[in-house]
Amino acid sequence: MRILWMVLLATMLSGCGYNTFQTTDEQIKASWAEVLNQYQRRADLIPNLVNTVKGYAAQEKDVLLGVTEARARVGSIQATPELINDPEAFAKFQAAQGQLTSALSRLLVVTENYPQLKSDQNFRDLQAQLEGTENRIAVARNRYIKAVQEYNTLIRQFPVNLTAMVFKYPVRPNFTVEDEKSIARPPAVDFSKPAPAGAPGK
């Protein structure tokens, strides 16, 4: 009798989407872990990048400080797996990463005014690593977005939505379209602007 009840329960759970929830939930967790991994990879590159730029463009202290402070804000947020269940915390994390992306873009624009820096092998290596990491971030975020979209679509469908209510599966926050557009846009380099005071000529 007990075995019969277990079989019936398993059949009911399968039919109401419970197993699908388990699969999509694991996909989200795995995708989120990769997003965090790539963001951490970027954060680890920043100190060396800032120090290298400082060696040639110490006068760009506002830009350098902006990157350092943006990195610190990112580091102050506890990016735990549970963060994806908290829309407010997720939004703060997203905003902090967006600020760091903008700060790095400004830094790379500034480096265009320093030919010696651009020819430095260490800087070129760091720039290449940063570019590769940004590409990995974009790929990881895209996978996360798709996983969340699949999950959030599933959670609204009847009768699966009843299962979601019973087992308290929340709607998961996602990256915004506006933010996706901003990170996909490369930094604009405007050579018509005068170089900062004290910057070497080209």
mmCIF file of N, CA and C in Angstrom, residues 41-168:
data_model
loop_
_atom_site.group_PDB
_atom_site.id
_atom_site.type_symbol
_atom_site.label_atom_id
_atom_site.label_comp_id
_atom_site.label_asym_id
_atom_site.label_seq_id
_atom_site.Cartn_x
_atom_site.Cartn_y
_atom_site.Cartn_z
ATOM 1 N N ARG A 41 36.374 37.027 -12.050
ATOM 2 C CA ARG A 41 37.551 37.048 -12.926
ATOM 3 C C ARG A 41 37.873 38.483 -13.334
ATOM 4 N N ARG A 42 36.839 39.247 -13.664
ATOM 5 C CA ARG A 42 37.047 40.653 -14.029
ATOM 6 C C ARG A 42 37.562 41.454 -12.841
ATOM 7 N N ALA A 43 36.949 41.250 -11.684
ATOM 8 C CA ALA A 43 37.368 41.981 -10.486
ATOM 9 C C ALA A 43 38.827 41.710 -10.143
ATOM 10 N N ASP A 44 39.270 40.479 -10.374
ATOM 11 C CA ASP A 44 40.656 40.121 -10.072
ATOM 12 C C ASP A 44 41.650 40.800 -11.006
ATOM 13 N N LEU A 45 41.207 41.145 -12.206
ATOM 14 C CA LEU A 45 42.089 41.808 -13.169
ATOM 15 C C LEU A 45 42.285 43.299 -12.860
ATOM 16 N N ILE A 46 41.306 43.895 -12.208
ATOM 17 C CA ILE A 46 41.280 45.347 -12.056
ATOM 18 C C ILE A 46 42.465 45.929 -11.292
ATOM 19 N N PRO A 47 42.882 45.380 -10.147
ATOM 20 C CA PRO A 47 44.019 45.988 -9.438
ATOM 21 C C PRO A 47 45.273 46.117 -10.295
ATOM 22 N N ASN A 48 45.620 45.054 -11.040
ATOM 23 C CA ASN A 48 46.792 45.120 -11.911
ATOM 24 C C ASN A 48 46.595 46.125 -13.034
ATOM 25 N N LEU A 49 45.379 46.184 -13.569
ATOM 26 C CA LEU A 49 45.083 47.133 -14.639
ATOM 27 C C LEU A 49 45.231 48.567 -14.139
ATOM 28 N N VAL A 50 44.659 48.864 -12.981
ATOM 29 C CA VAL A 50 44.738 50.204 -12.408
ATOM 30 C C VAL A 50 46.188 50.587 -12.122
ATOM 31 N N ASN A 51 46.954 49.668 -11.548
ATOM 32 C CA ASN A 51 48.350 49.963 -11.228
ATOM 33 C C ASN A 51 49.188 50.200 -12.481
ATOM 34 N N THR A 52 48.898 49.448 -13.533
ATOM 35 C CA THR A 52 49.632 49.636 -14.793
ATOM 36 C C THR A 52 49.322 50.994 -15.402
ATOM 37 N N VAL A 53 48.036 51.352 -15.427
ATOM 38 C CA VAL A 53 47.647 52.659 -15.969
ATOM 39 C C VAL A 53 48.237 53.777 -15.116
ATOM 40 N N LYS A 54 48.230 53.592 -13.811
ATOM 41 C CA LYS A 54 48.750 54.615 -12.897
ATOM 42 C C LYS A 54 50.222 54.904 -13.177
ATOM 43 N N GLY A 55 50.963 53.897 -13.603
ATOM 44 C CA GLY A 55 52.380 54.078 -13.894
ATOM 45 C C GLY A 55 52.634 55.037 -15.045
ATOM 46 N N TYR A 56 51.675 55.173 -15.938
ATOM 47 C CA TYR A 56 51.830 56.058 -17.095
ATOM 48 C C TYR A 56 50.912 57.276 -17.033
ATOM 49 N N ALA A 57 49.834 57.176 -16.276
ATOM 50 C CA ALA A 57 48.824 58.242 -16.277
ATOM 51 C C ALA A 57 48.325 58.508 -14.860
ATOM 52 N N ALA A 58 49.275 58.774 -13.959
ATOM 53 C CA ALA A 58 48.912 59.001 -12.559
ATOM 54 C C ALA A 58 47.989 60.210 -12.401
ATOM 55 N N GLN A 59 48.082 61.161 -13.345
ATOM 56 C CA GLN A 59 47.260 62.370 -13.247
ATOM 57 C C GLN A 59 45.776 62.087 -13.489
ATOM 58 N N GLU A 60 45.473 60.933 -14.029
ATOM 59 C CA GLU A 60 44.069 60.560 -14.255
ATOM 60 C C GLU A 60 43.483 59.963 -12.974
ATOM 61 N N LYS A 61 43.724 60.639 -11.870
ATOM 62 C CA LYS A 61 43.356 60.073 -10.564
ATOM 63 C C LYS A 61 41.848 59.901 -10.407
ATOM 64 N N ASP A 62 41.055 60.802 -10.995
ATOM 65 C CA ASP A 62 39.599 60.690 -10.851
ATOM 66 C C ASP A 62 39.071 59.421 -11.515
ATOM 67 N N VAL A 63 39.606 59.128 -12.703
ATOM 68 C CA VAL A 63 39.172 57.933 -13.428
ATOM 69 C C VAL A 63 39.647 56.682 -12.699
ATOM 70 N N LEU A 64 40.902 56.691 -12.243
ATOM 71 C CA LEU A 64 41.450 55.551 -11.522
ATOM 72 C C LEU A 64 40.694 55.306 -10.220
ATOM 73 N N LEU A 65 40.384 56.405 -9.532
ATOM 74 C CA LEU A 65 39.637 56.279 -8.283
ATOM 75 C C LEU A 65 38.232 55.749 -8.551
ATOM 76 N N GLY A 66 37.637 56.194 -9.668
ATOM 77 C CA GLY A 66 36.294 55.737 -10.018
ATOM 78 C C GLY A 66 36.238 54.229 -10.208
ATOM 79 N N VAL A 67 37.261 53.664 -10.862
ATOM 80 C CA VAL A 67 37.306 52.210 -11.070
ATOM 81 C C VAL A 67 37.495 51.487 -9.743
ATOM 82 N N THR A 68 38.413 52.012 -8.929
ATOM 83 C CA THR A 68 38.690 51.382 -7.632
ATOM 84 C C THR A 68 37.457 51.398 -6.731
ATOM 85 N N GLU A 69 36.761 52.532 -6.706
ATOM 86 C CA GLU A 69 35.566 52.635 -5.857
ATOM 87 C C GLU A 69 34.434 51.751 -6.385
ATOM 88 N N ALA A 70 34.291 51.680 -7.713
ATOM 89 C CA ALA A 70 33.250 50.834 -8.294
ATOM 90 C C ALA A 70 33.523 49.366 -7.980
ATOM 91 N N ARG A 71 34.786 48.971 -8.021
ATOM 92 C CA ARG A 71 35.150 47.594 -7.678
ATOM 93 C C ARG A 71 34.849 47.315 -6.204
ATOM 94 N N ALA A 72 35.111 48.302 -5.351
ATOM 95 C CA ALA A 72 34.847 48.133 -3.921
ATOM 96 C C ALA A 72 33.352 47.967 -3.658
ATOM 97 N N ARG A 73 32.525 48.718 -4.405
ATOM 98 C CA ARG A 73 31.071 48.595 -4.232
ATOM 99 C C ARG A 73 30.596 47.205 -4.626
ATOM 100 N N VAL A 74 31.167 46.686 -5.704
ATOM 101 C CA VAL A 74 30.819 45.335 -6.130
ATOM 102 C C VAL A 74 31.219 44.328 -5.051
ATOM 103 N N GLY A 75 32.412 44.514 -4.501
ATOM 104 C CA GLY A 75 32.909 43.593 -3.491
ATOM 105 C C GLY A 75 32.138 43.642 -2.187
ATOM 106 N N SER A 76 31.457 44.755 -1.929
ATOM 107 C CA SER A 76 30.709 44.896 -0.682
ATOM 108 C C SER A 76 29.377 44.141 -0.703
ATOM 109 N N ILE A 77 28.961 43.691 -1.892
ATOM 110 C CA ILE A 77 27.699 42.964 -2.024
ATOM 111 C C ILE A 77 27.955 41.466 -1.912
ATOM 112 N N GLN A 78 27.260 40.820 -1.004
ATOM 113 C CA GLN A 78 27.408 39.381 -0.820
ATOM 114 C C GLN A 78 26.700 38.644 -1.961
ATOM 115 N N ALA A 79 27.466 38.233 -2.958
ATOM 116 C CA ALA A 79 26.890 37.575 -4.135
ATOM 117 C C ALA A 79 26.721 36.083 -3.860
ATOM 118 N N THR A 80 25.778 35.755 -3.007
ATOM 119 C CA THR A 80 25.504 34.365 -2.663
ATOM 120 C C THR A 80 24.482 33.774 -3.638
ATOM 121 N N PRO A 81 24.349 32.441 -3.663
ATOM 122 C CA PRO A 81 23.328 31.821 -4.515
ATOM 123 C C PRO A 81 21.922 32.313 -4.188
ATOM 124 N N GLU A 82 21.693 32.685 -2.910
ATOM 125 C CA GLU A 82 20.370 33.144 -2.492
ATOM 126 C C GLU A 82 20.016 34.508 -3.065
ATOM 127 N N LEU A 83 21.003 35.229 -3.565
ATOM 128 C CA LEU A 83 20.766 36.573 -4.097
ATOM 129 C C LEU A 83 19.747 36.556 -5.236
ATOM 130 N N ILE A 84 19.722 35.472 -5.994
ATOM 131 C CA ILE A 84 18.797 35.407 -7.135
ATOM 132 C C ILE A 84 17.355 35.196 -6.696
ATOM 133 N N ASN A 85 17.116 35.036 -5.396
ATOM 134 C CA ASN A 85 15.751 34.932 -4.882
ATOM 135 C C ASN A 85 15.267 36.252 -4.293
ATOM 136 N N ASP A 86 16.126 37.258 -4.316
ATOM 137 C CA ASP A 86 15.817 38.558 -3.714
ATOM 138 C C ASP A 86 15.910 39.645 -4.786
ATOM 139 N N PRO A 87 14.787 40.059 -5.370
ATOM 140 C CA PRO A 87 14.817 41.046 -6.463
ATOM 141 C C PRO A 87 15.544 42.337 -6.097
ATOM 142 N N GLU A 88 15.371 42.808 -4.862
ATOM 143 C CA GLU A 88 16.016 44.060 -4.454
ATOM 144 C C GLU A 88 17.534 43.901 -4.393
ATOM 145 N N ALA A 89 17.990 42.814 -3.803
ATOM 146 C CA ALA A 89 19.426 42.560 -3.719
ATOM 147 C C ALA A 89 20.009 42.326 -5.115
ATOM 148 N N PHE A 90 19.247 41.630 -5.959
ATOM 149 C CA PHE A 90 19.694 41.376 -7.326
ATOM 150 C C PHE A 90 19.855 42.690 -8.087
ATOM 151 N N ALA A 91 18.896 43.614 -7.903
ATOM 152 C CA ALA A 91 18.953 44.913 -8.580
ATOM 153 C C ALA A 91 20.182 45.707 -8.134
ATOM 154 N N LYS A 92 20.502 45.644 -6.842
ATOM 155 C CA LYS A 92 21.685 46.346 -6.321
ATOM 156 C C LYS A 92 22.957 45.751 -6.914
ATOM 157 N N PHE A 93 22.982 44.430 -7.002
ATOM 158 C CA PHE A 93 24.143 43.758 -7.594
ATOM 159 C C PHE A 93 24.309 44.159 -9.054
ATOM 160 N N GLN A 94 23.208 44.155 -9.783
ATOM 161 C CA GLN A 94 23.225 44.526 -11.197
ATOM 162 C C GLN A 94 23.686 45.968 -11.373
ATOM 163 N N ALA A 95 23.189 46.867 -10.530
ATOM 164 C CA ALA A 95 23.568 48.284 -10.618
ATOM 165 C C ALA A 95 25.056 48.457 -10.342
ATOM 166 N N ALA A 96 25.572 47.754 -9.342
ATOM 167 C CA ALA A 96 26.988 47.865 -8.991
ATOM 168 C C ALA A 96 27.873 47.352 -10.125
ATOM 169 N N GLN A 97 27.482 46.243 -10.737
ATOM 170 C CA GLN A 97 28.258 45.717 -11.857
ATOM 171 C C GLN A 97 28.186 46.670 -13.055
ATOM 172 N N GLY A 98 27.021 47.287 -13.260
ATOM 173 C CA GLY A 98 26.884 48.253 -14.350
ATOM 174 C C GLY A 98 27.768 49.465 -14.144
ATOM 175 N N GLN A 99 27.874 49.932 -12.898
ATOM 176 C CA GLN A 99 28.747 51.066 -12.581
ATOM 177 C C GLN A 99 30.212 50.707 -12.830
ATOM 178 N N LEU A 100 30.582 49.479 -12.494
ATOM 179 C CA LEU A 100 31.957 49.048 -12.732
ATOM 180 C C LEU A 100 32.242 48.955 -14.230
ATOM 181 N N THR A 101 31.288 48.462 -14.986
ATOM 182 C CA THR A 101 31.444 48.402 -16.447
ATOM 183 C C THR A 101 31.662 49.801 -17.021
ATOM 184 N N SER A 102 30.871 50.769 -16.556
ATOM 185 C CA SER A 102 31.002 52.148 -17.036
ATOM 186 C C SER A 102 32.354 52.742 -16.647
ATOM 187 N N ALA A 103 32.793 52.472 -15.412
ATOM 188 C CA ALA A 103 34.077 53.000 -14.939
ATOM 189 C C ALA A 103 35.230 52.430 -15.759
ATOM 190 N N LEU A 104 35.154 51.142 -16.082
ATOM 191 C CA LEU A 104 36.196 50.525 -16.902
ATOM 192 C C LEU A 104 36.195 51.094 -18.324
ATOM 193 N N SER A 105 35.015 51.364 -18.855
ATOM 194 C CA SER A 105 34.925 51.960 -20.187
ATOM 195 C C SER A 105 35.588 53.330 -20.211
ATOM 196 N N ARG A 106 35.336 54.137 -19.167
ATOM 197 C CA ARG A 106 35.978 55.457 -19.083
ATOM 198 C C ARG A 106 37.488 55.325 -18.980
ATOM 199 N N LEU A 107 37.947 54.339 -18.229
ATOM 200 C CA LEU A 107 39.391 54.131 -18.089
ATOM 201 C C LEU A 107 40.028 53.793 -19.423
ATOM 202 N N LEU A 108 39.387 52.909 -20.185
ATOM 203 C CA LEU A 108 39.939 52.511 -21.476
ATOM 204 C C LEU A 108 39.927 53.661 -22.477
ATOM 205 N N VAL A 109 38.934 54.524 -22.382
ATOM 206 C CA VAL A 109 38.907 55.699 -23.252
ATOM 207 C C VAL A 109 40.077 56.613 -22.923
ATOM 208 N N VAL A 110 40.343 56.810 -21.643
ATOM 209 C CA VAL A 110 41.435 57.683 -21.206
ATOM 210 C C VAL A 110 42.784 57.162 -21.692
ATOM 211 N N THR A 111 42.939 55.846 -21.700
ATOM 212 C CA THR A 111 44.232 55.282 -22.101
ATOM 213 C C THR A 111 44.583 55.593 -23.556
ATOM 214 N N GLU A 112 43.580 55.960 -24.357
ATOM 215 C CA GLU A 112 43.856 56.327 -25.742
ATOM 216 C C GLU A 112 44.763 57.557 -25.838
ATOM 217 N N ASN A 113 44.828 58.344 -24.767
ATOM 218 C CA ASN A 113 45.660 59.551 -24.769
ATOM 219 C C ASN A 113 47.114 59.272 -24.395
ATOM 220 N N TYR A 114 47.454 58.010 -24.146
ATOM 221 C CA TYR A 114 48.798 57.683 -23.668
ATOM 222 C C TYR A 114 49.414 56.575 -24.537
ATOM 223 N N PRO A 115 50.080 56.971 -25.630
ATOM 224 C CA PRO A 115 50.672 55.995 -26.555
ATOM 225 C C PRO A 115 51.650 55.039 -25.880
ATOM 226 N N GLN A 116 52.434 55.549 -24.940
ATOM 227 C CA GLN A 116 53.411 54.678 -24.269
ATOM 228 C C GLN A 116 52.710 53.592 -23.456
ATOM 229 N N LEU A 117 51.616 53.968 -22.832
ATOM 230 C CA LEU A 117 50.839 52.991 -22.070
ATOM 231 C C LEU A 117 50.263 51.940 -23.005
ATOM 232 N N LYS A 118 49.725 52.382 -24.122
ATOM 233 C CA LYS A 118 49.102 51.459 -25.068
ATOM 234 C C LYS A 118 50.110 50.475 -25.654
ATOM 235 N N SER A 119 51.404 50.892 -25.693
ATOM 236 C CA SER A 119 52.430 50.011 -26.243
ATOM 237 C C SER A 119 53.062 49.117 -25.174
ATOM 238 N N ASP A 120 52.694 49.323 -23.916
ATOM 239 C CA ASP A 120 53.233 48.504 -22.828
ATOM 240 C C ASP A 120 52.667 47.085 -22.924
ATOM 241 N N GLN A 121 53.557 46.094 -22.894
ATOM 242 C CA GLN A 121 53.133 44.710 -23.081
ATOM 243 C C GLN A 121 52.210 44.247 -21.967
ATOM 244 N N ASN A 122 52.518 44.646 -20.743
ATOM 245 C CA ASN A 122 51.676 44.248 -19.610
ATOM 246 C C ASN A 122 50.268 44.805 -19.760
ATOM 247 N N PHE A 123 50.173 46.075 -20.188
ATOM 248 C CA PHE A 123 48.858 46.680 -20.388
ATOM 249 C C PHE A 123 48.102 45.967 -21.505
ATOM 250 N N ARG A 124 48.796 45.654 -22.597
ATOM 251 C CA ARG A 124 48.132 44.977 -23.713
ATOM 252 C C ARG A 124 47.618 43.606 -23.283
ATOM 253 N N ASP A 125 48.410 42.904 -22.478
ATOM 254 C CA ASP A 125 47.974 41.594 -21.992
ATOM 255 C C ASP A 125 46.736 41.733 -21.101
ATOM 256 N N LEU A 126 46.768 42.719 -20.192
ATOM 257 C CA LEU A 126 45.635 42.933 -19.298
ATOM 258 C C LEU A 126 44.388 43.337 -20.076
ATOM 259 N N GLN A 127 44.587 44.187 -21.081
ATOM 260 C CA GLN A 127 43.461 44.629 -21.902
ATOM 261 C C GLN A 127 42.846 43.452 -22.656
ATOM 262 N N ALA A 128 43.708 42.568 -23.166
ATOM 263 C CA ALA A 128 43.220 41.388 -23.880
ATOM 264 C C ALA A 128 42.456 40.457 -22.931
ATOM 265 N N GLN A 129 42.987 40.284 -21.714
ATOM 266 C CA GLN A 129 42.308 39.444 -20.727
ATOM 267 C C GLN A 129 40.962 40.045 -20.335
ATOM 268 N N LEU A 130 40.938 41.379 -20.192
ATOM 269 C CA LEU A 130 39.696 42.053 -19.826
ATOM 270 C C LEU A 130 38.660 41.911 -20.941
ATOM 271 N N GLU A 131 39.105 42.070 -22.171
ATOM 272 C CA GLU A 131 38.187 41.927 -23.304
ATOM 273 C C GLU A 131 37.611 40.516 -23.367
ATOM 274 N N GLY A 132 38.493 39.520 -23.164
ATOM 275 C CA GLY A 132 38.021 38.138 -23.172
ATOM 276 C C GLY A 132 37.046 37.865 -22.041
ATOM 277 N N THR A 133 37.321 38.462 -20.880
ATOM 278 C CA THR A 133 36.442 38.279 -19.727
ATOM 279 C C THR A 133 35.086 38.927 -19.961
ATOM 280 N N GLU A 134 35.076 40.111 -20.567
ATOM 281 C CA GLU A 134 33.807 40.778 -20.868
ATOM 282 C C GLU A 134 32.969 39.927 -21.817
ATOM 283 N N ASN A 135 33.628 39.270 -22.760
ATOM 284 C CA ASN A 135 32.903 38.382 -23.677
ATOM 285 C C ASN A 135 32.322 37.188 -22.920
ATOM 286 N N ARG A 136 33.102 36.649 -21.984
ATOM 287 C CA ARG A 136 32.622 35.523 -21.183
ATOM 288 C C ARG A 136 31.460 35.941 -20.293
ATOM 289 N N ILE A 137 31.539 37.163 -19.758
ATOM 290 C CA ILE A 137 30.445 37.686 -18.938
ATOM 291 C C ILE A 137 29.164 37.762 -19.768
ATOM 292 N N ALA A 138 29.291 38.279 -20.993
ATOM 293 C CA ALA A 138 28.120 38.415 -21.864
ATOM 294 C C ALA A 138 27.499 37.047 -22.159
ATOM 295 N N VAL A 139 28.341 36.050 -22.422
ATOM 296 C CA VAL A 139 27.844 34.700 -22.708
ATOM 297 C C VAL A 139 27.162 34.109 -21.472
ATOM 298 N N ALA A 140 27.815 34.268 -20.307
ATOM 299 C CA ALA A 140 27.262 33.706 -19.062
ATOM 300 C C ALA A 140 25.944 34.370 -18.700
ATOM 301 N N ARG A 141 25.883 35.682 -18.864
ATOM 302 C CA ARG A 141 24.642 36.397 -18.576
ATOM 303 C C ARG A 141 23.526 35.961 -19.519
ATOM 304 N N ASN A 142 23.861 35.748 -20.782
ATOM 305 C CA ASN A 142 22.860 35.335 -21.757
ATOM 306 C C ASN A 142 22.280 33.965 -21.393
ATOM 307 N N ARG A 143 23.142 33.058 -20.929
ATOM 308 C CA ARG A 143 22.666 31.744 -20.513
ATOM 309 C C ARG A 143 21.763 31.864 -19.289
ATOM 310 N N TYR A 144 22.161 32.743 -18.374
ATOM 311 C CA TYR A 144 21.337 32.941 -17.173
ATOM 312 C C TYR A 144 19.975 33.521 -17.554
ATOM 313 N N ILE A 145 19.986 34.508 -18.438
ATOM 314 C CA ILE A 145 18.740 35.146 -18.882
ATOM 315 C C ILE A 145 17.790 34.110 -19.485
ATOM 316 N N LYS A 146 18.321 33.249 -20.335
ATOM 317 C CA LYS A 146 17.485 32.231 -20.981
ATOM 318 C C LYS A 146 16.942 31.234 -19.957
ATOM 319 N N ALA A 147 17.784 30.854 -18.994
ATOM 320 C CA ALA A 147 17.347 29.905 -17.966
ATOM 321 C C ALA A 147 16.237 30.507 -17.110
ATOM 322 N N VAL A 148 16.369 31.782 -16.759
ATOM 323 C CA VAL A 148 15.353 32.448 -15.943
ATOM 324 C C VAL A 148 14.062 32.645 -16.740
ATOM 325 N N GLN A 149 14.205 32.987 -18.009
ATOM 326 C CA GLN A 149 13.016 33.160 -18.847
ATOM 327 C C GLN A 149 12.223 31.858 -18.939
ATOM 328 N N GLU A 150 12.922 30.751 -19.110
ATOM 329 C CA GLU A 150 12.255 29.446 -19.188
ATOM 330 C C GLU A 150 11.545 29.137 -17.880
ATOM 331 N N TYR A 151 12.237 29.385 -16.772
ATOM 332 C CA TYR A 151 11.676 29.122 -15.447
ATOM 333 C C TYR A 151 10.471 30.014 -15.170
ATOM 334 N N ASN A 152 10.611 31.329 -15.428
ATOM 335 C CA ASN A 152 9.520 32.267 -15.152
ATOM 336 C C ASN A 152 8.308 32.031 -16.043
ATOM 337 N N THR A 153 8.535 31.557 -17.258
ATOM 338 C CA THR A 153 7.418 31.202 -18.143
ATOM 339 C C THR A 153 6.697 29.979 -17.595
ATOM 340 N N LEU A 154 7.467 28.995 -17.167
ATOM 341 C CA LEU A 154 6.894 27.769 -16.614
ATOM 342 C C LEU A 154 6.047 28.062 -15.381
ATOM 343 N N ILE A 155 6.531 28.946 -14.538
ATOM 344 C CA ILE A 155 5.887 29.215 -13.245
ATOM 345 C C ILE A 155 4.522 29.880 -13.395
ATOM 346 N N ARG A 156 4.253 30.445 -14.569
ATOM 347 C CA ARG A 156 2.981 31.131 -14.807
ATOM 348 C C ARG A 156 1.952 30.235 -15.506
ATOM 349 N N GLN A 157 2.366 29.060 -15.954
ATOM 350 C CA GLN A 157 1.475 28.195 -16.722
ATOM 351 C C GLN A 157 0.605 27.331 -15.798
ATOM 352 N N PHE A 158 -0.648 27.172 -16.204
ATOM 353 C CA PHE A 158 -1.572 26.310 -15.450
ATOM 354 C C PHE A 158 -1.466 24.879 -15.986
ATOM 355 N N PRO A 159 -1.427 23.856 -15.148
ATOM 356 C CA PRO A 159 -1.600 23.882 -13.683
ATOM 357 C C PRO A 159 -0.283 23.964 -12.907
ATOM 358 N N VAL A 160 0.834 24.191 -13.643
ATOM 359 C CA VAL A 160 2.142 24.218 -12.989
ATOM 360 C C VAL A 160 2.221 25.340 -11.962
ATOM 361 N N ASN A 161 1.499 26.442 -12.220
ATOM 362 C CA ASN A 161 1.536 27.565 -11.276
ATOM 363 C C ASN A 161 1.005 27.159 -9.899
ATOM 364 N N LEU A 162 0.111 26.154 -9.863
ATOM 365 C CA LEU A 162 -0.400 25.663 -8.581
ATOM 366 C C LEU A 162 0.715 24.964 -7.800
ATOM 367 N N THR A 163 1.542 24.230 -8.520
ATOM 368 C CA THR A 163 2.692 23.582 -7.889
ATOM 369 C C THR A 163 3.663 24.621 -7.344
ATOM 370 N N ALA A 164 3.851 25.677 -8.128
ATOM 371 C CA ALA A 164 4.752 26.751 -7.694
ATOM 372 C C ALA A 164 4.257 27.382 -6.404
ATOM 373 N N MET A 165 2.949 27.570 -6.294
ATOM 374 C CA MET A 165 2.390 28.159 -5.076
ATOM 375 C C MET A 165 2.538 27.225 -3.884
ATOM 376 N N VAL A 166 2.286 25.929 -4.111
ATOM 377 C CA VAL A 166 2.363 24.950 -3.026
ATOM 378 C C VAL A 166 3.782 24.838 -2.483
ATOM 379 N N PHE A 167 4.756 24.778 -3.396
ATOM 380 C CA PHE A 167 6.149 24.604 -2.982
ATOM 381 C C PHE A 167 6.902 25.934 -2.860
ATOM 382 N N LYS A 168 6.170 27.038 -3.029
ATOM 383 C CA LYS A 168 6.720 28.383 -2.842
ATOM 384 C C LYS A 168 7.924 28.667 -3.743
#
